[in-house]
Amino acid sequence: MPLVTRRLRDPDINPCLLKTGPDENEDGCLSRESDASARCMDENNYDGERCSTYFLKYKNCRKFWNSIMIQRRQNGVKPPMPTAAERDEILGAMGKMPY
């Protein structure tokens, strides 16, 4: 699997993945770990209009975590992207999904 693909599938780098289980397929990819927009496109014969809600949610998710990264960089916190455990804490403190 290419490095770029591995980085995008890494839950510590891309916080907008849906993780439902650790099942791996033969490529080493997590078969159930994929964003909902890609799954929607597969199910709807790549008709983008039917998946616009998923695209918007994914875009808002990326926007939210990007703003968190910017704040952490400005405050000198390393690493800029919170780990999966830290993200769970952040979302738990908010009480609801911000996106």
PDB file of C-alpha atoms in Angstrom:
ATOM      1  CA  MET A   1       0.000   0.000   0.000  1.00  0.00           C
ATOM      2  CA  PRO A   2       1.448   3.435  -0.916  1.00  0.00           C
ATOM      3  CA  LEU A   3       2.672   5.686   1.891  1.00  0.00           C
ATOM      4  CA  VAL A   4       0.087   8.385   1.117  1.00  0.00           C
ATOM      5  CA  THR A   5      -2.748   5.851   1.371  1.00  0.00           C
ATOM      6  CA  ARG A   6      -1.385   4.472   4.647  1.00  0.00           C
ATOM      7  CA  ARG A   7      -1.165   7.980   6.098  1.00  0.00           C
ATOM      8  CA  LEU A   8      -4.750   8.800   5.082  1.00  0.00           C
ATOM      9  CA  ARG A   9      -5.987   5.547   6.620  1.00  0.00           C
ATOM     10  CA  ASP A  10      -4.092   6.158   9.886  1.00  0.00           C
ATOM     11  CA  PRO A  11      -6.619   7.202  12.567  1.00  0.00           C
ATOM     12  CA  ASP A  12      -3.946   9.304  14.322  1.00  0.00           C
ATOM     13  CA  ILE A  13      -3.469  11.388  11.163  1.00  0.00           C
ATOM     14  CA  ASN A  14      -6.984  11.446   9.696  1.00  0.00           C
ATOM     15  CA  PRO A  15      -9.561  11.874  12.468  1.00  0.00           C
ATOM     16  CA  CYS A  16     -12.547  11.734  10.109  1.00  0.00           C
ATOM     17  CA  LEU A  17     -12.475   7.974   9.576  1.00  0.00           C
ATOM     18  CA  LEU A  18     -15.251   5.781  10.878  1.00  0.00           C
ATOM     19  CA  LYS A  19     -13.712   2.929  12.825  1.00  0.00           C
ATOM     20  CA  THR A  20     -16.012   0.085  13.682  1.00  0.00           C
ATOM     21  CA  GLY A  21     -13.653  -2.840  14.035  1.00  0.00           C
ATOM     22  CA  PRO A  22     -10.093  -4.053  13.590  1.00  0.00           C
ATOM     23  CA  ASP A  23     -10.777  -6.507  10.742  1.00  0.00           C
ATOM     24  CA  GLU A  24      -8.046  -6.389   8.129  1.00  0.00           C
ATOM     25  CA  ASN A  25      -8.300  -7.537   4.531  1.00  0.00           C
ATOM     26  CA  GLU A  26      -5.490  -9.110   2.499  1.00  0.00           C
ATOM     27  CA  ASP A  27      -3.978  -5.705   1.619  1.00  0.00           C
ATOM     28  CA  GLY A  28      -3.473  -4.885   5.297  1.00  0.00           C
ATOM     29  CA  CYS A  29      -6.173  -2.197   5.060  1.00  0.00           C
ATOM     30  CA  LEU A  30      -8.871  -2.017   7.655  1.00  0.00           C
ATOM     31  CA  SER A  31     -11.902  -3.208   5.720  1.00  0.00           C
ATOM     32  CA  ARG A  32     -14.472  -1.555   8.008  1.00  0.00           C
ATOM     33  CA  GLU A  33     -12.465   1.591   8.539  1.00  0.00           C
ATOM     34  CA  SER A  34     -13.453   3.958   5.778  1.00  0.00           C
ATOM     35  CA  ASP A  35     -15.122   7.281   5.589  1.00  0.00           C
ATOM     36  CA  ALA A  36     -18.850   7.279   4.985  1.00  0.00           C
ATOM     37  CA  SER A  37     -18.582   9.387   1.834  1.00  0.00           C
ATOM     38  CA  ALA A  38     -16.521   6.744   0.009  1.00  0.00           C
ATOM     39  CA  ARG A  39     -18.904   4.014   1.146  1.00  0.00           C
ATOM     40  CA  CYS A  40     -21.888   6.058  -0.043  1.00  0.00           C
ATOM     41  CA  MET A  41     -20.288   6.567  -3.446  1.00  0.00           C
ATOM     42  CA  ASP A  42     -19.728   2.817  -3.780  1.00  0.00           C
ATOM     43  CA  GLU A  43     -23.319   2.041  -2.824  1.00  0.00           C
ATOM     44  CA  ASN A  44     -24.840   4.679  -5.107  1.00  0.00           C
ATOM     45  CA  ASN A  45     -22.927   3.964  -8.309  1.00  0.00           C
ATOM     46  CA  TYR A  46     -20.724   7.050  -7.862  1.00  0.00           C
ATOM     47  CA  ASP A  47     -23.639   9.473  -8.039  1.00  0.00           C
ATOM     48  CA  GLY A  48     -22.227  12.427  -6.089  1.00  0.00           C
ATOM     49  CA  GLU A  49     -25.577  14.162  -5.640  1.00  0.00           C
ATOM     50  CA  ARG A  50     -26.895  11.301  -3.511  1.00  0.00           C
ATOM     51  CA  CYS A  51     -23.911  11.558  -1.173  1.00  0.00           C
ATOM     52  CA  SER A  52     -23.698  15.322  -0.678  1.00  0.00           C
ATOM     53  CA  THR A  53     -24.668  15.028   3.000  1.00  0.00           C
ATOM     54  CA  TYR A  54     -21.726  12.703   3.614  1.00  0.00           C
ATOM     55  CA  PHE A  55     -19.379  15.040   1.733  1.00  0.00           C
ATOM     56  CA  LEU A  56     -20.524  17.979   3.836  1.00  0.00           C
ATOM     57  CA  LYS A  57     -20.063  16.050   7.108  1.00  0.00           C
ATOM     58  CA  TYR A  58     -16.570  14.954   6.056  1.00  0.00           C
ATOM     59  CA  LYS A  59     -15.668  18.522   5.027  1.00  0.00           C
ATOM     60  CA  ASN A  60     -16.924  19.914   8.352  1.00  0.00           C
ATOM     61  CA  CYS A  61     -15.023  17.235  10.253  1.00  0.00           C
ATOM     62  CA  ARG A  62     -11.771  18.084   8.477  1.00  0.00           C
ATOM     63  CA  LYS A  63     -12.408  21.810   9.053  1.00  0.00           C
ATOM     64  CA  PHE A  64     -12.981  21.242  12.793  1.00  0.00           C
ATOM     65  CA  TRP A  65      -9.838  19.143  13.332  1.00  0.00           C
ATOM     66  CA  ASN A  66      -7.774  21.486  11.167  1.00  0.00           C
ATOM     67  CA  SER A  67      -8.753  24.365  13.462  1.00  0.00           C
ATOM     68  CA  ILE A  68      -7.707  22.246  16.473  1.00  0.00           C
ATOM     69  CA  MET A  69      -4.343  21.582  14.785  1.00  0.00           C
ATOM     70  CA  ILE A  70      -3.827  25.306  14.150  1.00  0.00           C
ATOM     71  CA  GLN A  71      -4.601  26.113  17.808  1.00  0.00           C
ATOM     72  CA  ARG A  72      -2.191  23.436  19.034  1.00  0.00           C
ATOM     73  CA  ARG A  73       0.588  24.678  16.724  1.00  0.00           C
ATOM     74  CA  GLN A  74       0.084  28.245  17.948  1.00  0.00           C
ATOM     75  CA  ASN A  75       0.267  27.025  21.558  1.00  0.00           C
ATOM     76  CA  GLY A  76       3.399  24.961  20.842  1.00  0.00           C
ATOM     77  CA  VAL A  77       1.721  21.608  21.551  1.00  0.00           C
ATOM     78  CA  LYS A  78       3.311  18.579  19.866  1.00  0.00           C
ATOM     79  CA  PRO A  79       2.065  16.708  17.898  1.00  0.00           C
ATOM     80  CA  PRO A  80      -0.266  19.201  16.215  1.00  0.00           C
ATOM     81  CA  MET A  81      -2.944  16.567  15.486  1.00  0.00           C
ATOM     82  CA  PRO A  82      -4.269  15.067  18.729  1.00  0.00           C
ATOM     83  CA  THR A  83      -3.951  11.301  18.988  1.00  0.00           C
ATOM     84  CA  ALA A  84      -7.084   9.187  18.772  1.00  0.00           C
ATOM     85  CA  ALA A  85      -7.302   9.013  22.579  1.00  0.00           C
ATOM     86  CA  GLU A  86      -6.941  12.785  22.927  1.00  0.00           C
ATOM     87  CA  ARG A  87      -9.622  13.326  20.277  1.00  0.00           C
ATOM     88  CA  ASP A  88     -12.016  11.106  22.243  1.00  0.00           C
ATOM     89  CA  GLU A  89     -11.354  13.283  25.307  1.00  0.00           C
ATOM     90  CA  ILE A  90     -11.948  16.490  23.324  1.00  0.00           C
ATOM     91  CA  LEU A  91     -15.219  15.209  21.878  1.00  0.00           C
ATOM     92  CA  GLY A  92     -16.315  13.877  25.288  1.00  0.00           C
ATOM     93  CA  ALA A  93     -15.722  17.278  26.881  1.00  0.00           C
ATOM     94  CA  MET A  94     -17.847  18.942  24.189  1.00  0.00           C
ATOM     95  CA  GLY A  95     -20.742  16.589  24.914  1.00  0.00           C
ATOM     96  CA  LYS A  96     -21.793  16.334  21.259  1.00  0.00           C
ATOM     97  CA  MET A  97     -20.261  16.060  17.833  1.00  0.00           C
ATOM     98  CA  PRO A  98     -19.300  19.539  16.618  1.00  0.00           C
ATOM     99  CA  TYR A  99     -19.729  18.561  12.970  1.00  0.00           C
TER     100      TYR A  99
END
